[in-house]
Backbone as CSV, one residue per row, in Angstrom:
resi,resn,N_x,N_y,N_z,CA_x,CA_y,CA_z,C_x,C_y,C_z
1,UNK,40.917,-60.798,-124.429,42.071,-60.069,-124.943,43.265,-61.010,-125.079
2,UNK,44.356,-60.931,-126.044,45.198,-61.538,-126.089,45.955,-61.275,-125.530
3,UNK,46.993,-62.532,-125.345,48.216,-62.454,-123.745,49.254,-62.797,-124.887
4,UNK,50.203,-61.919,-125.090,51.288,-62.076,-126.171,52.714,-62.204,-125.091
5,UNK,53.897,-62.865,-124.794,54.600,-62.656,-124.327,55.781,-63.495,-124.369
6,UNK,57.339,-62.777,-124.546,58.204,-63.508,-125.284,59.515,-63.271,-124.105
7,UNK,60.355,-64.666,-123.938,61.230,-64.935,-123.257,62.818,-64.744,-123.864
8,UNK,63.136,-64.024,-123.252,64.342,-63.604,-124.435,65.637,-63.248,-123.197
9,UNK,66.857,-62.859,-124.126,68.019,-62.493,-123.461,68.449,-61.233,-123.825
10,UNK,69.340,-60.529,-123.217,69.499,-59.400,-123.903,70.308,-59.788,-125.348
11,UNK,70.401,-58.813,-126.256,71.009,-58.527,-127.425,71.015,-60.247,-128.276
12,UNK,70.138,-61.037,-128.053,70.000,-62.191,-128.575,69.487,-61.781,-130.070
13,UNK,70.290,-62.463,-131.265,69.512,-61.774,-132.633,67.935,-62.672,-132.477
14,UNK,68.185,-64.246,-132.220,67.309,-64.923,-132.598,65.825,-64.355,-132.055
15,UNK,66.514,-63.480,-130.277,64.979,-63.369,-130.079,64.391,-61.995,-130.853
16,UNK,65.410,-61.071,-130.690,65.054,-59.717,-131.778,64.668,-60.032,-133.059
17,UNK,64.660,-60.505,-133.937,64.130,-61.259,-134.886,62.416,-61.588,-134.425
18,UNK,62.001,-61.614,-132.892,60.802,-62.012,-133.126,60.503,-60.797,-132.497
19,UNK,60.957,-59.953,-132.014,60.768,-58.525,-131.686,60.230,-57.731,-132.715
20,UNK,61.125,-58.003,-133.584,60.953,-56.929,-135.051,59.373,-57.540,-135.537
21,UNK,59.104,-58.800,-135.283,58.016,-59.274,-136.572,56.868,-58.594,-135.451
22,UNK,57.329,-58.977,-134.309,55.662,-58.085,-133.336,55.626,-56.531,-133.278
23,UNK,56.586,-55.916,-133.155,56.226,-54.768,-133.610,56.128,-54.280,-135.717
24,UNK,56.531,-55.215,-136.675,56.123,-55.086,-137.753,54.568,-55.007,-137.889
25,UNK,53.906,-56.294,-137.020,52.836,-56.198,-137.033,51.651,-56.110,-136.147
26,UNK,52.269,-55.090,-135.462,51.892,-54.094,-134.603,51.144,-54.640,-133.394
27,UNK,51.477,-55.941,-133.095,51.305,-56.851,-132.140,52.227,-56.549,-130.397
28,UNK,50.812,-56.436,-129.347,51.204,-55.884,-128.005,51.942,-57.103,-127.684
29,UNK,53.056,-56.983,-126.544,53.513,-57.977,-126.004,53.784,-58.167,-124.766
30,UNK,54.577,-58.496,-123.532,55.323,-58.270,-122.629,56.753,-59.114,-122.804
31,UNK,57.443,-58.498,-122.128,58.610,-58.829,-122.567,59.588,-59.346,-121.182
32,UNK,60.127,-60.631,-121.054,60.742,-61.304,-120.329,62.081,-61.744,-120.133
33,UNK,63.299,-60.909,-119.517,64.797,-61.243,-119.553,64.606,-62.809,-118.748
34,UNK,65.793,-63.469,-120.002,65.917,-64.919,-118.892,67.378,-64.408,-118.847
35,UNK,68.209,-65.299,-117.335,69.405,-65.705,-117.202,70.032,-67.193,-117.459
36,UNK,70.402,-67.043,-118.639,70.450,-68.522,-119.554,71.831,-68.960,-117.913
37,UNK,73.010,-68.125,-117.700,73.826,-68.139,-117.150,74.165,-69.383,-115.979
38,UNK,73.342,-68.911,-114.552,72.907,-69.181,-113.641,71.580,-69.709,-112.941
39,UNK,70.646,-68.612,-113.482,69.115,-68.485,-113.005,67.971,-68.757,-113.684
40,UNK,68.075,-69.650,-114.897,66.582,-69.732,-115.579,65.212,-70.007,-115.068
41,UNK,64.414,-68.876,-115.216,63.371,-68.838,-114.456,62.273,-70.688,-114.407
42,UNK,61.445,-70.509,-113.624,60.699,-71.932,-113.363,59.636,-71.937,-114.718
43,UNK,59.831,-70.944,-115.306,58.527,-70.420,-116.622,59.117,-70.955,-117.842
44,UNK,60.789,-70.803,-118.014,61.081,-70.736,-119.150,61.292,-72.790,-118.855
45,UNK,61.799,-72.961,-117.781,61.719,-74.566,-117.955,60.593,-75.290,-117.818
46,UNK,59.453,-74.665,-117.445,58.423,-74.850,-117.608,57.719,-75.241,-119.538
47,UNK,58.028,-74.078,-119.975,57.422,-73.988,-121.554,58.356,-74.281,-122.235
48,UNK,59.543,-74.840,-122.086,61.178,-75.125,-122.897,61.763,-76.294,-121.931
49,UNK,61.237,-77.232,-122.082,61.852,-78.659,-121.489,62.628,-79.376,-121.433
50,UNK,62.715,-79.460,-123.062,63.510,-80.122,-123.610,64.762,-79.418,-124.176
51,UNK,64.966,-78.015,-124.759,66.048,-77.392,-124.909,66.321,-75.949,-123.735
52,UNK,65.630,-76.082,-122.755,65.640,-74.574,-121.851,66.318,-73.702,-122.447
53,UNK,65.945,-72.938,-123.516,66.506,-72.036,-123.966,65.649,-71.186,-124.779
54,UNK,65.897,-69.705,-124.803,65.224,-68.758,-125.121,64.896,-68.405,-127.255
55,UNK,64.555,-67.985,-127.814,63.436,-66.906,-127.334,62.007,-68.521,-127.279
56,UNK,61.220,-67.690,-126.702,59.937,-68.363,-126.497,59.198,-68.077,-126.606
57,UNK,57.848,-67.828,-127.558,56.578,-66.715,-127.245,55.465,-67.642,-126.454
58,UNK,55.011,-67.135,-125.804,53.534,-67.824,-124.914,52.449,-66.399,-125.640
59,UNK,51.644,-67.622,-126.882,50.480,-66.781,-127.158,49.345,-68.129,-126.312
60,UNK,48.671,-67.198,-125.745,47.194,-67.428,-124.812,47.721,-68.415,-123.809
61,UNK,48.728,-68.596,-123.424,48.980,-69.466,-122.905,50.019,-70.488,-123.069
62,UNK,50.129,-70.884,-124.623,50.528,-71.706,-125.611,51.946,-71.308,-125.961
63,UNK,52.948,-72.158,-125.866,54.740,-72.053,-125.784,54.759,-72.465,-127.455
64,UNK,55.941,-71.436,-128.100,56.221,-72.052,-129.547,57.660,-71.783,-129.649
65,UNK,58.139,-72.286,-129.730,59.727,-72.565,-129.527,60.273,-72.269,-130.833
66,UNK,61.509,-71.657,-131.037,62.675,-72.027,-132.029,62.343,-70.738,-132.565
67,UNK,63.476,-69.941,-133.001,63.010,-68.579,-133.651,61.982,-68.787,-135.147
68,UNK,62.857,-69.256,-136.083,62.200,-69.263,-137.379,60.935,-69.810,-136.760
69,UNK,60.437,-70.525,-136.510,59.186,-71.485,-136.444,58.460,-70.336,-135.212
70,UNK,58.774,-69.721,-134.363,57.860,-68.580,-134.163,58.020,-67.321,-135.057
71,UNK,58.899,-66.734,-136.062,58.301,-66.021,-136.819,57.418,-66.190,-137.970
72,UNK,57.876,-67.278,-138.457,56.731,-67.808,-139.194,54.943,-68.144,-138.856
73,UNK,54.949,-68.217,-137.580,53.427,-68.615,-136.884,53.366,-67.259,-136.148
74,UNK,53.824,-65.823,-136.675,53.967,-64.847,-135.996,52.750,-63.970,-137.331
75,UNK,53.408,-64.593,-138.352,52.899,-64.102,-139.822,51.506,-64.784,-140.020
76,UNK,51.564,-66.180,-139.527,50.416,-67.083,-139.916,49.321,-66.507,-139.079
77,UNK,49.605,-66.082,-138.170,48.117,-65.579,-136.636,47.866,-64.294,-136.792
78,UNK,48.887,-63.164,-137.225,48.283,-61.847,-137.629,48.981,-61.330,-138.742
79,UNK,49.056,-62.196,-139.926,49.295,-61.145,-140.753,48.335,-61.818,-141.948
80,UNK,47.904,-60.874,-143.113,46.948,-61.659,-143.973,47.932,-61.787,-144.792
81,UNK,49.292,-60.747,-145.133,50.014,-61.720,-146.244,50.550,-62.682,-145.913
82,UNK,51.602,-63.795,-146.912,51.991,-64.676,-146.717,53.540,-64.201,-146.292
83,UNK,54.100,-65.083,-145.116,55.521,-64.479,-144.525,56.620,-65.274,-145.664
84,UNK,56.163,-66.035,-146.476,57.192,-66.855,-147.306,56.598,-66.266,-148.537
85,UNK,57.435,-66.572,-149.707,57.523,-66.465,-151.169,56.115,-67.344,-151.409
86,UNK,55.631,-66.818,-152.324,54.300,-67.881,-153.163,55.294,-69.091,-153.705
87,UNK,56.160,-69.168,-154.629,56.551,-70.126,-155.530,57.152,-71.348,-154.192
88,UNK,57.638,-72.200,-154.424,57.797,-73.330,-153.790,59.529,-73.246,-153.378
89,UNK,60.302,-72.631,-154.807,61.232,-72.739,-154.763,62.130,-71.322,-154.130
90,UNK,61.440,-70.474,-154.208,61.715,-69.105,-153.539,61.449,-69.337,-151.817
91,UNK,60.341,-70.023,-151.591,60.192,-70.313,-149.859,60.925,-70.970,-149.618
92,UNK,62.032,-72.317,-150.183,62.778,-72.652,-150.191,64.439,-71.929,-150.071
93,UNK,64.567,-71.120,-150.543,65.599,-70.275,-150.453,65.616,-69.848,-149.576
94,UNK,64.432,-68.766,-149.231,64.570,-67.947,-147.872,64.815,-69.044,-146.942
95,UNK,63.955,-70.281,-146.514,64.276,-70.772,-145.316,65.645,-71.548,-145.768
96,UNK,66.271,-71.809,-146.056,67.815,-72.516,-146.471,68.626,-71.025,-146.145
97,UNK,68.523,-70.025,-146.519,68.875,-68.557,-146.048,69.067,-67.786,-144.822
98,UNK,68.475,-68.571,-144.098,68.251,-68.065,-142.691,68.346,-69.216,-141.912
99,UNK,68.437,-70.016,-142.267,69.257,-71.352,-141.510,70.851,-71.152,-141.071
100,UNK,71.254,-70.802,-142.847,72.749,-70.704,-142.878,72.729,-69.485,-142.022
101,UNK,72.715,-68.721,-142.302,72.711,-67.148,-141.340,73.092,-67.560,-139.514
102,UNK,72.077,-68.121,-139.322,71.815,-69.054,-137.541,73.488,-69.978,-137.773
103,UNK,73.525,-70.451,-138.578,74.860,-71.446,-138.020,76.117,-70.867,-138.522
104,UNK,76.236,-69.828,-139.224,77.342,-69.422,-140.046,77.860,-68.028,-138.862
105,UNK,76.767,-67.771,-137.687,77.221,-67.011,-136.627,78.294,-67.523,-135.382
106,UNK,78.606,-68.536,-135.622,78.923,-69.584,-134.146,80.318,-69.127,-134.382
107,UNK,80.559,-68.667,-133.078,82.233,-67.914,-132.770,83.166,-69.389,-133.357
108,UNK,84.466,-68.820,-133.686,85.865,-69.678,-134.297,86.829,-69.108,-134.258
109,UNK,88.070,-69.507,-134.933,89.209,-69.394,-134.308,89.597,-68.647,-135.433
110,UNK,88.726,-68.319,-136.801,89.406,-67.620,-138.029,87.889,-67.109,-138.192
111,UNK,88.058,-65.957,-137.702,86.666,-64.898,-137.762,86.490,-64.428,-139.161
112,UNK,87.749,-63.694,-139.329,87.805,-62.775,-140.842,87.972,-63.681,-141.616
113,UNK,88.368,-64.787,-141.732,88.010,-65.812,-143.023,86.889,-66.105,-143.229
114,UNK,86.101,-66.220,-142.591,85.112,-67.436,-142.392,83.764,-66.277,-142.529
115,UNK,83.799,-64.893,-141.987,82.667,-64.004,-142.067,82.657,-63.206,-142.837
116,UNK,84.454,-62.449,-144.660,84.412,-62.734,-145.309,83.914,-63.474,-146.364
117,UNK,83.786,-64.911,-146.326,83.025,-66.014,-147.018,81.908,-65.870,-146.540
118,UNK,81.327,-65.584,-146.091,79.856,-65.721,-145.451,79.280,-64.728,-145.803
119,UNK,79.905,-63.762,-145.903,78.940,-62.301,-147.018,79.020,-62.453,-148.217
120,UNK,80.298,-63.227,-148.559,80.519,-63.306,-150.261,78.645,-64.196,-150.656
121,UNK,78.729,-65.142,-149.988,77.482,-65.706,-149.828,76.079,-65.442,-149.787
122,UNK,75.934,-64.576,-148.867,74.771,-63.590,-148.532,74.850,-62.465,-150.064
123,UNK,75.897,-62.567,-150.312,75.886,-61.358,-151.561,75.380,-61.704,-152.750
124,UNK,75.742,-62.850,-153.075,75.392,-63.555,-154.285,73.749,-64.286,-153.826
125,UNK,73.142,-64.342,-152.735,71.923,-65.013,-152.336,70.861,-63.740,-152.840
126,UNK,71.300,-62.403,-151.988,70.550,-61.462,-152.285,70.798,-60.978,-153.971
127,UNK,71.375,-60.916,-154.785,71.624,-60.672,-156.139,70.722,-62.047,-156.472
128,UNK,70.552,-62.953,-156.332,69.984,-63.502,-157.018,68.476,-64.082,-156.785
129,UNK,67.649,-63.381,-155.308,66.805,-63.178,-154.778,66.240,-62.013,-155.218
130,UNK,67.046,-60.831,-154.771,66.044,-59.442,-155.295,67.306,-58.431,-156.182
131,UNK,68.606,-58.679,-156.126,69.394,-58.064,-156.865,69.267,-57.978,-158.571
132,UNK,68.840,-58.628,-159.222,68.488,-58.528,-160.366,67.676,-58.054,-160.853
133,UNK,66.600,-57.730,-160.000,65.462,-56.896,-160.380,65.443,-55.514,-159.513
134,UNK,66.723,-55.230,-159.012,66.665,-53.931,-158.522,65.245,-53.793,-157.360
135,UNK,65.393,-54.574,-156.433,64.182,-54.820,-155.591,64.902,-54.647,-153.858
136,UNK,64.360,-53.976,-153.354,65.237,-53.437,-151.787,65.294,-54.396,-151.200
137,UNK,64.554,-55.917,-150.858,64.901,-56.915,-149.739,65.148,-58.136,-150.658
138,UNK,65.232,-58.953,-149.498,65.325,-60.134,-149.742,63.768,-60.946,-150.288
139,UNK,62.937,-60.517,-149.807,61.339,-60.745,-150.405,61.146,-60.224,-150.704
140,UNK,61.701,-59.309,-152.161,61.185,-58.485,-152.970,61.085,-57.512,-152.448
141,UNK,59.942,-56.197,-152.919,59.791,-55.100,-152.248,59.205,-54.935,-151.094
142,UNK,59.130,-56.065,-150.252,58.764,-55.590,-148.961,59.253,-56.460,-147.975
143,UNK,59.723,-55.858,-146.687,60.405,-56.351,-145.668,59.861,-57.508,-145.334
144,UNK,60.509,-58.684,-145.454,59.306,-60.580,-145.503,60.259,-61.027,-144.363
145,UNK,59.955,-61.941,-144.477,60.728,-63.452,-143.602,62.003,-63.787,-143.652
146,UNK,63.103,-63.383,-144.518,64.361,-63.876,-144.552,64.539,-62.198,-143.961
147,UNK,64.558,-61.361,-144.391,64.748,-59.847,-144.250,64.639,-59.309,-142.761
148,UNK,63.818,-59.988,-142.097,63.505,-60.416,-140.474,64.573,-61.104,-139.565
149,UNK,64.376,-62.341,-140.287,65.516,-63.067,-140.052,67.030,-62.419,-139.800
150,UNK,67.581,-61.972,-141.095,68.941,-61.281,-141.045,68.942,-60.254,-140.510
151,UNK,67.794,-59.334,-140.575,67.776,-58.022,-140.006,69.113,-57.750,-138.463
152,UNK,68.721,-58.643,-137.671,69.203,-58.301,-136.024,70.848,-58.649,-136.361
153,UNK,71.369,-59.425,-137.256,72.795,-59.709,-137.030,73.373,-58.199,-137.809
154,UNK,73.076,-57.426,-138.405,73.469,-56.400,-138.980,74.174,-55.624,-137.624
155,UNK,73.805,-55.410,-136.405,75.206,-54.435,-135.110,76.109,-55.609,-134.542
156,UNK,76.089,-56.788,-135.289,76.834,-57.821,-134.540,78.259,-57.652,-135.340
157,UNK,78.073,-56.984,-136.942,79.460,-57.295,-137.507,80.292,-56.073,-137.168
158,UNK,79.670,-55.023,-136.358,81.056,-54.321,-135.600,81.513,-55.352,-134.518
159,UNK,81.109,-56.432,-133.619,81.201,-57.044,-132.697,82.361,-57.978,-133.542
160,UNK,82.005,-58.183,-134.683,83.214,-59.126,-135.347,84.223,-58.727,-135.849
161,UNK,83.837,-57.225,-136.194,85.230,-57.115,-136.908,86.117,-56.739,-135.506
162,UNK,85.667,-56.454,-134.132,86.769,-55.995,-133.565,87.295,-57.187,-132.797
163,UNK,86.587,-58.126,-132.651,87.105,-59.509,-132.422,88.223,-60.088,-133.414
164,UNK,87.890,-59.969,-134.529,88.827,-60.467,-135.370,89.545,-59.586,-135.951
165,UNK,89.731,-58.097,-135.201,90.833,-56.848,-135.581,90.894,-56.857,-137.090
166,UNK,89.681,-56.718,-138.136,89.140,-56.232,-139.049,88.517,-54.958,-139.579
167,UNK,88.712,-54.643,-140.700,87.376,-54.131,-141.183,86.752,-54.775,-142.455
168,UNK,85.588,-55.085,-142.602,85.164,-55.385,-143.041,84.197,-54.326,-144.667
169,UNK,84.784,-54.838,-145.790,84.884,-53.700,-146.934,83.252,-53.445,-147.624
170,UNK,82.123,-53.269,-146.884,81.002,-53.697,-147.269,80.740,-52.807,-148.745
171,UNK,80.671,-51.395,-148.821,80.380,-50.563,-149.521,81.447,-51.102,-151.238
172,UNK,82.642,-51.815,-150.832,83.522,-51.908,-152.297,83.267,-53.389,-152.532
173,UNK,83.149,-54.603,-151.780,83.235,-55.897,-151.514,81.376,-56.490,-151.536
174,UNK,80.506,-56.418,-150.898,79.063,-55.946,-150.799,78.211,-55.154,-151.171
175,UNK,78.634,-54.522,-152.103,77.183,-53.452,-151.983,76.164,-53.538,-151.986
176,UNK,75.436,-54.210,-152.644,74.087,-54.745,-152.373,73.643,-55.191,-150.788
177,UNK,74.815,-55.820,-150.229,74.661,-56.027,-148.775,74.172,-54.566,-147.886
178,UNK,75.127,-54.070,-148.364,75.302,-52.417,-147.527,74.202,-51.678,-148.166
179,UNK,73.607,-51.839,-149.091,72.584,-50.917,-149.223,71.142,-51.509,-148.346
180,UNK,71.165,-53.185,-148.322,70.330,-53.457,-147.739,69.895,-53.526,-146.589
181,UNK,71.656,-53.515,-145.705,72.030,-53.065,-143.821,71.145,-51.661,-143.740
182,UNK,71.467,-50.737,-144.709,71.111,-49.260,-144.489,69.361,-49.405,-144.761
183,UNK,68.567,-50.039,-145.594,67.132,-49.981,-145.591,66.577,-50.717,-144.627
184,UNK,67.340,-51.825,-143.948,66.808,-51.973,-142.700,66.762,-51.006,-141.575
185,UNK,68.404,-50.526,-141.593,68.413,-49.871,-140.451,67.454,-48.071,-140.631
186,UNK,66.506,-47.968,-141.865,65.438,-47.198,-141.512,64.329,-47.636,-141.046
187,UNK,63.996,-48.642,-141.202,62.810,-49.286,-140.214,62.673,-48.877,-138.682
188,UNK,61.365,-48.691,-138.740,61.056,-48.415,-137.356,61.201,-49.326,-135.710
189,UNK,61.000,-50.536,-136.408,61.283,-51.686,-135.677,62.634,-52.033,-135.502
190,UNK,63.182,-52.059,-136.585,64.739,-52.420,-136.661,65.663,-51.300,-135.599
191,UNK,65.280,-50.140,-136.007,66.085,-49.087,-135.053,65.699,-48.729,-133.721
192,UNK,64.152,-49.316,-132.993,63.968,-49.691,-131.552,64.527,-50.672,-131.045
193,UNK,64.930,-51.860,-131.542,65.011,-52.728,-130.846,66.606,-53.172,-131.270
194,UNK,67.388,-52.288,-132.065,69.096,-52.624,-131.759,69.802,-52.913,-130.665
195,UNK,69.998,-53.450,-130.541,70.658,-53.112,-129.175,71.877,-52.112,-129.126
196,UNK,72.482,-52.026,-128.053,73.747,-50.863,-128.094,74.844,-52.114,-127.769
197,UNK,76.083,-51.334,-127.851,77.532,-52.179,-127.991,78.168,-53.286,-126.927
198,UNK,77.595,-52.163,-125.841,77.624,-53.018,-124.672,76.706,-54.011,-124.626
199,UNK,75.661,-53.895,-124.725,74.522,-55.182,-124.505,75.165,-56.108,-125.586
200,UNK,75.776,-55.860,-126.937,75.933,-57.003,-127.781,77.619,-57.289,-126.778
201,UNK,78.137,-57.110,-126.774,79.270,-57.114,-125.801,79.289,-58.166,-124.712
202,UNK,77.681,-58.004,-123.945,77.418,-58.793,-123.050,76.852,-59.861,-123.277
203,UNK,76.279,-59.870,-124.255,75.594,-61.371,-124.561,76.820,-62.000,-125.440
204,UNK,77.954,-61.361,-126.115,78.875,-62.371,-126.685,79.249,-63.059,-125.270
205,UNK,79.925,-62.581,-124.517,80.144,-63.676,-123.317,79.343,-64.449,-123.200
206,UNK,77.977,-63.831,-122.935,77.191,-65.229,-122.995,77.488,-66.227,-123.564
207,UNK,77.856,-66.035,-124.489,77.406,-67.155,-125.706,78.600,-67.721,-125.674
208,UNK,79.796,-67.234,-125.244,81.106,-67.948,-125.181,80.943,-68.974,-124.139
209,UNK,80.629,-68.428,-123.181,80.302,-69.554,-121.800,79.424,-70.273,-122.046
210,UNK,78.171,-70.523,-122.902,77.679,-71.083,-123.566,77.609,-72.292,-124.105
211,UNK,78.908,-72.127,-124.897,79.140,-72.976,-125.994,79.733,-74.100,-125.237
């Protein structure tokens, strides 16, 4: 039988991101809080050596580090479709897509400028990914690999706008964004594994002490 099991923090997107792809594909797991803080367990420095840091999946035994690079080998071990675009230059996008996403999150000193520009971005990525053909994700008509990816930062931008005493105009400024927040947030996966305000609350400290 397989031993599926993933090292994570609370309200972490990177590790929810690999949450969503194991329950997408309906893959058992167990599930492991680390304390990046104080206490990292002897397991996680055990299978994370070189960066001790979370998420981590141990399939059979076997440590695979770094979010993208375990959702991608999440798709490759049980799923028969492909988790990337067929064309060369479309798998290219998504992963350049979800790169920026990972670094365009890192707290600053001009929130509403900077996360403003960063949807203008995401807006024009998705319009020119699946917006032109009137297609619900980012991989076309079905929830793929970049769509995974972005999925978990979608309860983080109430976390920003009240940090940066915003609102943020998605429905007049985004729409395509906001229609695509709302078809995630019907997913079955997506709406188990949100976290609530407080847990994102608590892991921003994290991540402040963190840095």
């Amino acid at each position: 039988m397989e031993q599926v099991k993933v090292l994570s923090v609370e309200g972490s997107p990177f590790a929810t991101r690999i949450l969503i792809a194991l329950e997408e594909k309906g893959v058992k797991y167990e599930y492991q809080l680390e304390d990046l803080l104080s206490n990292k367990s002897d397991l996680l420095l055990q299978l994370n050596p070189l960066y001790k840091k979370v998420p981590v999946l141990v399939h059979n035994g076997k440590p695979i580090c770094e979010s993208l690079i375990i959702l991608q080998y999440i798709y490759e071990t049980w799923g028969s479709e492909k988790v990337l675009p067929a064309k060369p230059y479309e798998r290219a996008l998504a992963r350049f897509w979800a790169d920026f996403a990972d670094k365009k999150t890192r707290l600053n000193s001009r929130p509403k400028r900077d996360m403003l520009e960063n949807l203008k971005f995401l807006e024009g990525a998705l319009k020119e990914m699946s917006g032109r053909r009137s297609l619900p994700f980012f991989g076309g008509k079905d929830f793929g690999f970049l769509d995974i990816a972005l999925a978990p930062y979608v309860p983080w931008f109430h976390i920003y706008e009240t940090i940066g005493n915003f609102k943020i105009p998605f429905e007049t400024e985004y729409p395509l964004l906001d229609a695509w927040f709302k078809r995630c947030m019907e997913r079955e996966s997506v709406k188990k594994l949100t976290p609530s305000v407080q847990t994102l609350e608590r892991a921003l400290e994290i991540r402040k002490r963190l840095v």
